[in-house]
Coordinates of C-alpha atoms in Angstrom, one line a residue:
X9 CA 37.3 -6.1 -0.3
X10 CA 37.3 -9.8 -1.3
X11 CA 38.8 -10.8 -4.6
X12 CA 37.6 -11.7 -7.0
X13 CA 34.8 -9.2 -6.8
X14 CA 31.8 -10.0 -8.8
X15 CA 29.1 -7.9 -10.4
X16 CA 26.6 -9.5 -7.7
X17 CA 29.1 -8.5 -4.9
X18 CA 29.1 -5.0 -6.0
X19 CA 25.4 -5.0 -6.1
X20 CA 25.3 -6.2 -2.6
X21 CA 27.8 -3.7 -1.5
X22 CA 26.0 -0.8 -3.1
X23 CA 22.8 -1.9 -1.4
X24 CA 24.4 -1.9 2.0
X25 CA 25.6 1.6 1.3
X26 CA 22.2 2.8 0.7
X27 CA 21.2 1.1 4.2
X28 CA 18.9 -1.6 2.4
X29 CA 18.3 -4.0 5.0
X30 CA 16.2 -6.6 3.2
X31 CA 15.9 -8.2 -0.3
X32 CA 12.4 -9.8 -1.1
X33 CA 12.4 -12.8 -3.6
X34 CA 12.3 -16.1 -4.7
X35 CA 15.5 -18.0 -5.9
X36 CA 16.2 -19.6 -9.2
X37 CA 19.1 -20.4 -11.5
X38 CA 19.5 -17.2 -13.1
X39 CA 19.5 -15.2 -9.7
X40 CA 21.1 -17.5 -7.5
X41 CA 24.4 -15.7 -7.7
X42 CA 22.9 -12.7 -6.0
X43 CA 21.7 -14.8 -3.1
X44 CA 25.4 -16.1 -2.9
X45 CA 26.6 -12.5 -2.6
X46 CA 24.1 -11.9 0.0
X47 CA 25.3 -14.8 2.0
X48 CA 28.9 -13.8 1.8
X49 CA 28.5 -10.2 2.6
X50 CA 29.5 -9.5 6.3
X51 CA 26.8 -6.8 6.9
X52 CA 24.6 -7.2 3.8
X53 CA 20.9 -7.2 3.5
X54 CA 19.0 -10.2 4.5
X55 CA 17.6 -12.1 1.7
X56 CA 13.9 -13.1 2.4
X57 CA 12.6 -15.9 0.4
X58 CA 8.8 -15.6 -0.3
X59 CA 6.5 -18.4 -1.6
X60 CA 5.6 -16.6 -4.8
X61 CA 7.1 -13.5 -6.7
X62 CA 4.0 -11.6 -6.6
X63 CA 4.1 -11.7 -2.8
X64 CA 7.8 -10.7 -3.0
X65 CA 6.7 -7.5 -4.7
X66 CA 3.8 -6.9 -2.2
X67 CA 6.4 -7.4 0.7
X68 CA 8.2 -4.5 -1.0
X69 CA 5.1 -2.5 -1.1
X70 CA 4.3 -3.0 2.5
X71 CA 8.0 -2.5 3.5
X72 CA 8.0 0.9 2.1
X73 CA 4.4 2.1 3.1
X74 CA 4.9 1.1 6.5
X75 CA 8.2 2.9 7.1
X76 CA 9.2 4.7 3.8
X77 CA 12.5 2.8 3.3
X78 CA 13.5 1.6 0.0
X79 CA 12.6 -1.8 -0.8
X80 CA 14.4 -4.4 -3.1
X81 CA 13.0 -7.4 -4.9
X82 CA 14.6 -10.2 -6.6
X83 CA 13.5 -12.9 -9.1
X84 CA 14.6 -15.4 -11.5
X85 CA 14.0 -15.4 -15.3
X86 CA 11.2 -16.9 -17.0
X87 CA 7.8 -17.7 -14.8
X88 CA 9.6 -16.2 -11.9
X89 CA 10.1 -12.8 -13.9
X90 CA 6.4 -13.1 -15.2
X91 CA 5.0 -13.7 -11.5
X92 CA 6.5 -10.1 -10.6
X93 CA 4.2 -8.4 -13.1
X94 CA 1.1 -7.7 -11.0
X95 CA 3.3 -6.9 -8.0
X96 CA 5.1 -4.3 -9.9
X97 CA 2.1 -3.1 -11.5
X98 CA 0.8 -2.3 -8.0
X99 CA 4.0 -0.5 -7.3
X100 CA 3.9 1.6 -10.3
X101 CA 0.0 2.5 -9.8
X102 CA 0.5 3.4 -6.3
X103 CA 3.9 5.3 -6.8
X104 CA 5.8 3.0 -4.5
X105 CA 9.6 3.2 -5.2
X106 CA 11.3 -0.1 -5.4
X107 CA 14.4 -1.5 -7.0
X108 CA 13.7 -5.1 -8.9
X109 CA 16.7 -7.1 -9.8
X110 CA 15.6 -9.8 -12.5
X111 CA 17.8 -12.5 -13.4
X112 CA 18.3 -13.5 -17.3
X113 CA 19.9 -16.3 -19.2
X114 CA 23.5 -15.7 -20.1
X115 CA 24.2 -12.9 -22.7
X116 CA 26.2 -15.6 -24.7
X117 CA 23.0 -17.5 -25.3
X118 CA 20.9 -14.7 -26.5
X119 CA 18.9 -15.7 -29.7
X120 CA 20.0 -19.2 -29.4
X121 CA 16.6 -20.5 -27.8
X122 CA 18.0 -20.9 -24.1
X123 CA 15.7 -21.9 -21.4
X124 CA 13.4 -18.8 -20.3
X125 CA 14.8 -16.7 -23.0
X126 CA 13.4 -13.3 -23.1
X127 CA 16.3 -11.3 -25.0
X128 CA 13.7 -10.2 -27.7
X129 CA 16.0 -11.9 -30.3
X130 CA 15.0 -14.7 -32.7
X131 CA 11.1 -14.3 -32.0
X132 CA 11.7 -14.6 -28.3
X133 CA 9.7 -12.3 -25.9
X134 CA 11.5 -9.0 -24.8
X135 CA 11.5 -8.6 -21.2
X136 CA 13.1 -5.1 -21.6
X137 CA 10.0 -4.0 -23.5
X138 CA 7.6 -5.6 -21.0
X139 CA 9.1 -4.4 -18.0
X140 CA 9.8 -0.9 -19.7
X141 CA 5.8 -0.6 -19.9
X142 CA 5.4 -1.6 -16.3
X143 CA 8.4 -0.1 -14.5
X144 CA 9.4 3.7 -14.2
X145 CA 12.7 2.7 -15.7
X146 CA 14.0 -0.7 -17.1
X147 CA 17.6 -1.4 -18.2
X148 CA 19.3 -4.7 -19.4
X149 CA 23.0 -4.8 -18.2
X150 CA 24.9 -6.7 -20.8
X151 CA 28.4 -5.7 -19.9
X152 CA 29.9 -6.1 -16.4
X153 CA 31.2 -2.6 -16.0
X154 CA 27.8 -1.1 -16.9
X155 CA 26.4 -2.0 -13.6
X156 CA 28.7 0.6 -11.9
X157 CA 26.4 3.5 -13.6
X158 CA 23.1 1.4 -14.2
X159 CA 22.5 0.4 -10.6
X160 CA 22.9 3.7 -9.0
X161 CA 20.9 5.3 -11.9
X162 CA 17.9 2.7 -11.5
X163 CA 18.0 3.3 -7.5
X164 CA 17.7 7.0 -8.2
X165 CA 14.9 6.8 -10.8
X166 CA 12.7 4.6 -8.4
X167 CA 12.9 7.3 -5.9
X168 CA 12.4 10.2 -8.2
X169 CA 9.3 9.0 -10.1
X170 CA 8.5 7.2 -7.7
X171 CA 7.9 3.6 -8.6
X172 CA 9.8 0.2 -9.4
X173 CA 13.0 0.5 -11.4
X174 CA 13.9 -2.8 -13.0
X175 CA 17.3 -4.0 -14.0
X176 CA 17.7 -7.2 -16.1
X177 CA 20.9 -9.2 -15.1
X178 CA 22.1 -12.0 -17.3
X179 CA 23.7 -14.7 -15.4
X180 CA 27.1 -14.5 -16.8
X181 CA 27.0 -10.7 -16.2
X182 CA 26.3 -11.3 -12.5
X183 CA 29.2 -13.7 -12.4
X184 CA 31.8 -11.5 -14.2
X185 CA 34.7 -10.1 -11.9
X186 CA 35.1 -6.3 -11.8
X187 CA 38.2 -4.2 -11.8
X188 CA 38.6 -2.0 -8.9
X189 CA 36.5 1.0 -8.8
X190 CA 35.6 3.9 -6.3
X191 CA 32.8 2.8 -4.3
X192 CA 29.6 5.1 -4.7
X193 CA 28.6 6.9 -1.8
X194 CA 25.0 7.0 -0.5
X195 CA 22.6 8.3 -2.7
X196 CA 20.8 11.5 -1.5
X197 CA 17.0 11.7 -2.0
X198 CA 15.9 13.9 -4.8
X199 CA 14.8 17.4 -3.7
X200 CA 11.7 18.6 -5.0
X201 CA 11.5 22.4 -5.6
X202 CA 8.9 24.4 -3.8
X203 CA 6.0 25.6 -5.8
X204 CA 5.9 29.3 -7.4
X205 CA 4.9 32.0 -4.9
X206 CA 2.3 33.2 -7.3
X207 CA 0.6 29.9 -7.6
X208 CA 0.7 29.6 -3.8
X209 CA -0.7 33.1 -3.4
X210 CA -3.6 32.2 -5.8
X211 CA -4.4 29.0 -3.7
X212 CA -4.6 31.1 -0.7
X213 CA -6.9 33.6 -2.1
X214 CA -9.2 30.8 -3.5
X215 CA -9.3 29.0 -0.1
X216 CA -9.8 32.1 1.9
X217 CA -12.6 33.1 -0.2
X218 CA -14.2 29.6 0.0
X219 CA -13.7 29.5 3.8
X220 CA -15.8 32.5 4.3
X221 CA -18.7 31.2 2.2
X222 CA -19.9 27.6 2.5
X223 CA -16.5 26.3 3.5
X224 CA -13.7 24.3 2.3
X225 CA -13.6 20.3 2.1
X226 CA -10.3 18.5 2.0
X227 CA -9.9 15.2 0.4
X228 CA -6.7 13.7 1.9
X229 CA -4.7 10.8 0.2
X230 CA -2.1 8.2 0.7
X231 CA 0.6 10.9 -0.1
X232 CA 0.0 12.3 3.3
X233 CA 1.0 9.2 5.0
X234 CA 4.2 8.8 2.5
X235 CA 5.2 12.3 3.5
X236 CA 4.6 11.9 7.4
X237 CA 2.7 15.0 7.0
X238 CA -0.4 14.3 9.4
X239 CA 0.1 17.0 11.6
X240 CA 0.7 19.5 8.7
X241 CA -2.7 18.3 7.4
X242 CA -4.4 18.7 10.8
X243 CA -3.0 22.3 11.2
X244 CA -3.9 23.3 7.7
X245 CA -7.6 21.9 8.0
X246 CA -7.7 24.0 11.5
X247 CA -6.6 26.9 9.8
X248 CA -9.3 26.7 7.1
X249 CA -11.7 25.5 9.4
X250 CA -12.2 22.7 6.9
X251 CA -13.8 19.4 7.0
X252 CA -11.6 16.4 5.9
X253 CA -12.6 13.3 4.0
X254 CA -9.9 10.7 3.4
X255 CA -9.5 8.4 0.4
X256 CA -10.1 4.6 1.0
X257 CA -6.3 3.9 1.1
X258 CA -5.5 6.7 3.3
X259 CA -7.6 6.1 6.4
X260 CA -4.8 6.8 8.8
X261 CA -3.9 10.3 7.7
X262 CA -6.5 12.2 9.5
X263 CA -7.5 11.5 13.1
X264 CA -11.2 10.1 13.1
X265 CA -11.7 11.5 16.5
X266 CA -11.3 14.8 15.2
X267 CA -14.7 16.8 14.8
X268 CA -13.7 17.9 11.4
X269 CA -13.3 14.4 10.2
X270 CA -15.9 13.5 7.6
X271 CA -15.3 10.0 6.8
X272 CA -14.3 7.9 3.8
X273 CA -14.6 9.4 0.3
X274 CA -15.4 7.7 -2.9
X275 CA -17.1 4.4 -3.5
X276 CA -16.3 2.9 -0.2
X277 CA -17.6 6.1 1.4
X278 CA -21.2 7.2 2.2
X279 CA -23.9 9.4 0.7
X280 CA -23.3 11.8 3.6
X281 CA -19.8 12.2 2.8
X282 CA -20.4 12.6 -0.9
X283 CA -23.2 15.4 -0.2
X284 CA -20.6 17.3 2.1
X285 CA -18.1 17.2 -0.5
X286 CA -20.5 18.7 -3.1
X287 CA -21.6 21.4 -0.8
X288 CA -18.3 22.8 -0.1
X289 CA -17.2 26.2 -1.9
X290 CA -13.8 24.9 -2.7
X291 CA -12.0 21.5 -2.4
X292 CA -8.5 20.9 -1.4
X293 CA -6.7 17.5 -2.7
X294 CA -3.7 16.8 -0.4
X295 CA -1.6 13.8 -1.4
X296 CA -4.0 12.5 -3.9
X297 CA -4.9 12.6 -7.6
X298 CA -8.5 11.7 -6.9
X299 CA -8.7 8.5 -8.9
X300 CA -12.1 6.8 -9.3
X301 CA -12.0 4.9 -6.1
X302 CA -11.7 8.3 -4.0
X303 CA -13.8 10.7 -6.3
X304 CA -16.5 8.8 -7.9
X305 CA -19.3 11.1 -8.6
X306 CA -17.3 14.1 -7.9
X307 CA -15.3 14.8 -11.2
X308 CA -18.2 16.6 -13.0
X309 CA -19.0 18.5 -10.0
X310 CA -15.4 19.8 -9.5
X311 CA -15.4 21.3 -12.8
X312 CA -17.3 24.3 -11.6
X313 CA -15.5 24.5 -8.1
X314 CA -12.1 25.9 -7.1
X315 CA -9.6 23.2 -6.5
X316 CA -6.3 23.1 -4.9
X317 CA -4.1 20.2 -5.5
X318 CA -1.1 19.4 -3.4
X319 CA 0.6 16.8 -5.3
X320 CA 3.5 16.5 -7.6
X321 CA 1.4 14.5 -10.0
X322 CA -1.4 16.0 -12.0
X323 CA -4.8 15.3 -10.6
X324 CA -7.3 13.2 -12.5
X325 CA -9.4 16.3 -13.3
X326 CA -10.2 18.3 -16.4
X327 CA -8.1 21.6 -16.3
X328 CA -10.2 24.6 -15.4
X329 CA -9.4 28.3 -14.5
X330 CA -9.8 27.7 -10.8
X331 CA -7.6 24.6 -10.5
X332 CA -4.4 25.3 -8.8
X333 CA -1.4 23.0 -8.3
X334 CA 1.2 23.1 -5.8
X335 CA 3.9 20.5 -6.9
X336 CA 6.6 21.0 -4.1
X337 CA 7.3 18.9 -1.0
X338 CA 4.1 18.2 0.5
X339 CA 4.8 19.0 4.1
X340 CA 6.5 22.2 3.2
X341 CA 3.7 23.3 1.0
X342 CA 1.0 22.7 3.8
X343 CA 3.2 24.5 6.4
X344 CA 3.6 27.5 3.9
X345 CA -0.4 27.5 3.2
X346 CA -1.0 27.3 7.0
X347 CA 1.2 30.2 7.7
X348 CA -0.4 32.3 5.1
X349 CA -3.7 31.6 6.3
X350 CA -3.0 32.0 9.9
X351 CA -1.4 35.4 9.6
X352 CA -2.2 37.2 6.4
X353 CA -0.5 40.6 7.5
X354 CA 2.6 39.0 9.1
X355 CA 6.0 38.6 7.5
X356 CA 6.9 35.1 6.0
X357 CA 9.1 34.1 8.9
X358 CA 6.3 35.0 11.3
X359 CA 3.6 33.0 9.4
X360 CA 6.0 29.9 9.3
X361 CA 6.8 30.2 12.9
X362 CA 2.9 30.5 13.5
X363 CA 2.2 27.3 11.2
X364 CA 4.9 25.3 13.0
X365 CA 3.4 26.0 16.5
X366 CA 0.0 25.0 15.4
X367 CA 1.6 21.7 13.9
X368 CA 3.6 21.0 17.0
X369 CA 0.5 21.6 19.3
X370 CA -2.0 19.3 17.0
X371 CA 0.5 16.4 16.9
X372 CA 0.7 16.5 20.8
X373 CA -3.0 16.6 20.9
X374 CA -3.3 13.6 18.6
X375 CA -0.5 11.5 20.4
X376 CA -2.4 11.9 23.7
X377 CA -6.0 11.5 22.5
X378 CA -7.7 8.6 23.9
X379 CA -9.0 5.8 21.8
X380 CA -12.6 5.8 20.8
X381 CA -15.0 3.8 22.7
X382 CA -16.9 1.0 21.0
X383 CA -20.4 -0.3 21.9
X384 CA -20.1 -3.4 24.2
X385 CA -20.2 -6.6 22.4
X386 CA -21.0 -9.7 24.7
X387 CA -18.7 -12.7 24.6
X388 CA -21.7 -14.8 23.4
X389 CA -22.5 -12.6 20.4
X390 CA -22.3 -14.3 17.0
X391 CA -20.0 -12.9 14.6
X392 CA -20.6 -11.1 11.3
X393 CA -17.8 -9.0 9.2
X394 CA -18.6 -5.7 10.9
X395 CA -18.8 -6.9 14.4
X396 CA -15.6 -8.9 13.8
X397 CA -13.9 -6.0 12.2
X398 CA -14.7 -3.7 15.1
X399 CA -13.3 -6.2 17.7
X400 CA -10.1 -6.6 15.8
X401 CA -9.7 -3.0 15.6
X402 CA -10.4 -2.5 19.2
X403 CA -7.7 -5.1 20.1
X404 CA -5.0 -3.6 18.2
X405 CA -1.7 -2.7 20.0
X406 CA -0.5 1.0 20.0
X407 CA 1.6 1.6 16.9
X408 CA 0.8 -1.5 15.0
X409 CA 0.2 -1.7 11.4
X410 CA -3.2 -2.8 9.9
X411 CA -3.2 -4.4 6.2
X412 CA -6.4 -4.8 4.6
X413 CA -7.1 -6.8 1.3
X414 CA -9.4 -5.4 -1.2
X415 CA -13.1 -6.6 -2.1
X416 CA -15.8 -7.0 0.6
X417 CA -13.2 -7.5 3.4
X418 CA -11.5 -4.3 2.4
X419 CA -14.6 -2.0 2.5
X420 CA -15.6 -3.4 5.8
X421 CA -12.1 -3.0 7.3
X422 CA -11.9 0.5 5.8
X423 CA -15.2 1.5 7.5
X424 CA -14.9 -0.4 10.9
X425 CA -11.1 -0.9 12.0
X426 CA -9.9 2.0 13.7
X427 CA -6.0 3.1 13.2
X428 CA -4.3 2.2 16.5
X429 CA -2.5 5.4 18.0
X430 CA 0.8 5.7 16.2
X431 CA -0.1 2.9 13.7
X432 CA -0.5 2.7 10.0
X433 CA -3.2 1.5 7.7
X434 CA -2.2 -0.1 4.3
X435 CA -4.6 -1.2 1.4
X436 CA -3.5 -1.5 -2.2
X437 CA -6.1 0.3 -4.3
X438 CA -3.8 0.8 -7.4
X439 CA -4.4 -2.7 -9.1
X440 CA -6.5 -4.1 -6.2
X441 CA -4.7 -7.6 -6.4
X442 CA -6.4 -10.2 -4.3
X443 CA -4.1 -11.6 -1.7
X444 CA -1.7 -8.5 -1.6
X445 CA -2.3 -8.1 2.0
X446 CA -0.3 -11.4 3.1
X447 CA 3.1 -10.4 1.6
X448 CA 2.7 -6.7 2.4
X449 CA 2.0 -7.6 6.1
X450 CA 5.3 -9.6 6.0
X451 CA 7.1 -6.5 4.5
X452 CA 5.7 -4.2 7.1
X453 CA 6.5 -6.3 10.0
X454 CA 10.2 -6.5 8.7
X455 CA 10.1 -2.7 8.3
X456 CA 8.7 -1.7 11.6
X457 CA 9.5 -4.9 14.0
X458 CA 5.9 -4.3 15.4
X459 CA 2.7 -6.1 15.4
X460 CA 1.0 -6.2 11.9
X461 CA -2.6 -7.3 11.4
X462 CA -3.9 -8.9 8.3
X463 CA -7.7 -8.6 7.4
X464 CA -8.4 -10.7 4.2
X465 CA -11.2 -12.9 2.9
X466 CA -10.8 -16.9 2.2
X467 CA -10.6 -16.0 -1.3
X468 CA -7.6 -13.8 -0.8
X469 CA -6.1 -16.4 1.4
X470 CA -6.5 -19.3 -1.1
X471 CA -4.6 -17.0 -3.7
X472 CA -1.4 -16.1 -1.4
X473 CA -2.2 -17.0 2.1
X474 CA 1.0 -19.3 2.3
X475 CA 3.0 -16.2 3.1
X476 CA 1.8 -17.2 6.6
X477 CA 4.6 -19.6 6.3
X478 CA 7.1 -16.9 5.6
X479 CA 5.9 -15.2 8.7
X480 CA 6.5 -18.3 10.6
X481 CA 10.1 -18.8 9.3
X482 CA 11.1 -15.4 10.5
X483 CA 8.9 -15.5 13.7
X484 CA 7.2 -12.2 12.5
X485 CA 4.5 -10.6 14.9
X486 CA 1.7 -11.0 12.2
X487 CA -1.8 -11.7 13.1
X488 CA -3.7 -13.0 10.1
X489 CA -7.4 -12.6 10.5
X490 CA -9.4 -14.6 7.7
X491 CA -12.9 -13.7 7.1
X492 CA -14.1 -16.9 5.7
X493 CA -17.6 -16.3 3.8
X494 CA -17.0 -19.3 1.5
X495 CA -16.8 -17.1 -1.5
X496 CA -15.1 -14.4 -3.5
X497 CA -17.4 -12.0 -1.7
X498 CA -17.3 -8.9 -4.0
X499 CA -18.0 -11.0 -7.1
X500 CA -20.6 -13.0 -5.2
X501 CA -22.3 -9.8 -3.9
X502 CA -22.5 -8.3 -7.6
X503 CA -23.9 -11.5 -8.7
X504 CA -26.7 -11.3 -6.2
X505 CA -27.4 -7.7 -6.5
X506 CA -27.0 -7.1 -10.4
X507 CA -27.7 -10.3 -12.2
X508 CA -29.9 -13.2 -11.7
X509 CA -29.5 -13.8 -8.1
X510 CA -30.2 -17.4 -8.6
X511 CA -26.6 -18.6 -9.2
X512 CA -23.2 -18.3 -8.2
X513 CA -19.8 -18.9 -9.6
X514 CA -18.1 -17.5 -6.5
X515 CA -19.6 -19.5 -3.7
X516 CA -17.2 -22.4 -2.3
X517 CA -17.7 -25.4 -0.3
X518 CA -16.8 -25.0 3.3
X519 CA -13.1 -25.2 4.2
X520 CA -11.6 -25.6 7.7
X521 CA -8.9 -22.9 7.1
X522 CA -8.2 -22.5 10.9
X523 CA -7.9 -26.2 11.8
X524 CA -6.1 -26.9 8.6
X525 CA -3.4 -24.2 9.3
X526 CA -3.1 -25.4 12.9
X527 CA -2.4 -29.0 11.4
X528 CA -0.2 -27.7 8.7
X529 CA 2.1 -25.6 10.9
X530 CA 2.6 -27.1 14.5
X531 CA 3.2 -24.3 17.1
X532 CA 1.2 -21.7 15.1
X533 CA -1.6 -20.3 17.1
X534 CA -4.4 -21.2 14.5
X535 CA -8.0 -21.1 15.7
X536 CA -11.4 -20.6 14.4
X537 CA -13.5 -18.0 16.3
X538 CA -17.3 -18.3 16.4
X539 CA -18.2 -15.8 19.0
X540 CA -17.2 -12.4 20.2
X541 CA -15.6 -13.9 23.2
X542 CA -13.7 -16.6 21.3
X543 CA -12.2 -13.7 19.0
X544 CA -11.2 -11.4 22.0
X545 CA -9.3 -14.4 23.6
X546 CA -7.5 -15.2 20.3
X547 CA -6.5 -11.6 19.7
X548 CA -5.3 -11.2 23.1
X549 CA -3.3 -14.5 22.8
X550 CA -1.9 -13.4 19.5
X551 CA -0.9 -9.9 20.7
X552 CA 0.8 -10.9 24.0
X553 CA 3.7 -12.9 21.9
X554 CA 6.0 -11.8 19.2
X555 CA 4.9 -14.8 17.1
X556 CA 2.4 -15.1 14.2
X557 CA -1.0 -16.1 14.6
X558 CA -4.2 -16.9 12.5
X559 CA -7.7 -16.6 13.3
X560 CA -10.6 -17.7 11.2
X561 CA -13.8 -15.9 11.5
X562 CA -16.7 -17.8 9.6
X563 CA -19.3 -15.1 8.3
X564 CA -22.5 -15.2 5.9
X565 CA -21.6 -15.0 2.2
X566 CA -24.9 -12.9 1.9
X567 CA -23.6 -10.0 4.2
X568 CA -23.4 -6.9 2.1
X569 CA -20.3 -4.4 2.9
X570 CA -20.5 -0.7 3.3
X571 CA -19.7 -0.3 -0.6
X572 CA -21.7 2.8 -2.1
X573 CA -22.9 1.2 -5.3
X574 CA -24.3 -2.0 -3.4
X575 CA -26.1 0.2 -0.8
X576 CA -27.4 2.5 -3.5
X577 CA -28.8 -0.5 -5.4
X578 CA -30.4 -1.7 -2.2
X579 CA -31.9 1.6 -1.3
X580 CA -33.3 2.2 -4.7
X581 CA -34.9 -1.2 -4.8
X582 CA -33.2 -1.9 -8.0
X583 CA -31.5 -5.1 -6.9
X584 CA -32.4 -8.9 -7.2
X585 CA -33.2 -10.5 -4.0
X586 CA -30.4 -11.6 -2.0
X587 CA -30.3 -15.4 -1.9
X588 CA -28.0 -17.7 0.0
X589 CA -27.3 -19.6 -3.3
X590 CA -26.4 -23.3 -3.4
X591 CA -23.0 -24.5 -2.4
X592 CA -21.5 -26.3 -5.5
X593 CA -21.7 -30.1 -5.5

C-alpha cells in the first residue's frame, strides 16, 4: 500500500477489486485527482477520456449491454456534471447498472459562491436533488471516512436496481488521506429469489390452456440479452409451440431464422406482427415491461387476454385477474416453465433435466445455423437506406456488435440489418438520445475487443460523432456507417407526412462527411460509398483490420423508413405529398 493513501486511491483500489477495467469520463479540476489515482495504480482500470460527458455515459451503456460488465463514469462539476444528465437518464430508463463519480467544489467552500457550486446552499443548485431524481441512488460524500461505506453501497445499489448510482465527491474529500482500513472483498452480485410455486403453476395452467386453443405469442425484450437467456427463450417457445416477436431494442434475442420468429413488435414493427399478437390466446412477456415502443396498440387488447410476465419489474399494463408475474431470475424462470410444460407428470428433477436438454440442443442448433441469404445486389446498384443496411448486415463478422442510433436510421437498421452469429444488437430506446451510438460503440468495443459497427444518421453524427476520435486514439475496431440524408430524418419525415409538406426546418445543406473525416484524421479509412460495390469494398477493408473506419452513404431525405405510423399514414392516404423540399439558402 502506498502512503499517504487518499480517498481517490481507495476508490481506484475498490474498483480494481471489483474487476472494473475501464472508467469512462471527461477530466476537469474537480475530478483530476481521480485520474491521478488511476495513473498511479499499478493494476487499476484504464481511464478513457471521451469528447463529451454524454458520450462517456453512453460508452458505459454500450460497455454493459455488450458484455454485462459493470461500467464506471467520471465527470467534473458544473457543466461536466450537467452534461451527464441525458446519458444517466438513458441508463435509468433502460435499467443499465453503472457507477457515476462526479466531482464537486471543496466542502470548505459550500455556500460561499464557489465556481460551479451545486451544494444547494445560499441559493445554489442542489446536485444531490438533481441526480437523486435521475439515479437509483445518489449520495454526497462530505467526510473522507464516509467513502468506506458509501462506495460499496453505491456499487451494490447500481446492480440491485439496476440503474446508475451517483457519488458526489468534493475535491478536498478526494484529496484527503485515509487511515488504514480493511480492504473490502469483491462484491457478490445480488441474488434474486425464485417466484412462488403457486404463481408458476398458475402461469403454466394459463399458457397450456392457450396453447391448446389459438396459441401463445411471446414478446421478448432486452432483458433476455442481459440475462444471456437466448437458449432458454428458444426452448420455452418450442415447448409452447409459440411464435416470438421481439421488442425493437431486442432484435438479437431470438433467431430470425427460426420459423417461430414473428418479427419486430410495436411501432417499428408491421401490421402483420400486430395482427398475430392480437390473435393469440395468451401473451408471454419475457424480459420486457412492454413500453409503448414495443406494445403500441396492444395495451387495451391485453386487458382481456391472459398475460404471463417474466421480469422483476411490473409491466406497463393494467392489473387484471389473468395477469401473472414471475419475478425471479429470468433464465431460471424460463427453465422451470419449460420443464413444467414438457413433462407435466414428471418429478421436478426430471422436468428440469428435460428442459436443460432442450436448451442445450437449441443452443447448439443456433450456433451452427447458416446465415440467411440476401438477394444479390449488383455492384453498380445505387444505394438507399434499405439496400445499404442489408449490405452492412451481410458483411458483419461473426460475434461482432451492431449499435444503431434512433430515428429513421434506427427503424431501417432494426428491420434490415441481421444479427451476426454470436453477436449483439444494441439500440437505446429508453430516452432515444441522438448520437448515443457513437459512445456506445466505443464502450462495446472496449468490453468485447471485437468489431463493432455503428449505423447512424448525419444528424446524430453532427451531435456526438467526434467520438470517432476516441476510437482512433485507442485504435478500436469500430466501423462507423453514416447515412447522410442531409436532415434530421425522423423530424423531416413527420413534417412531410403530417404537416404542410412544403417546408422543412430539418433539411440541411450538403456536407462531405466522408471526405471531411479523411482530411481531419490522417490514417483513418474514411470514404463516401455511392454504389453497392463501393460499400462492399469499404466494408471489406474495414473488417480486415483492427483499426476504426468511417463510411458515408448518401441517401434520399424523402425515403420513408419502416416505422408503422408512417406506413399507416401512407396506406390510409391521409398524408401530405412527400416533397423533396428546398435546401436552405
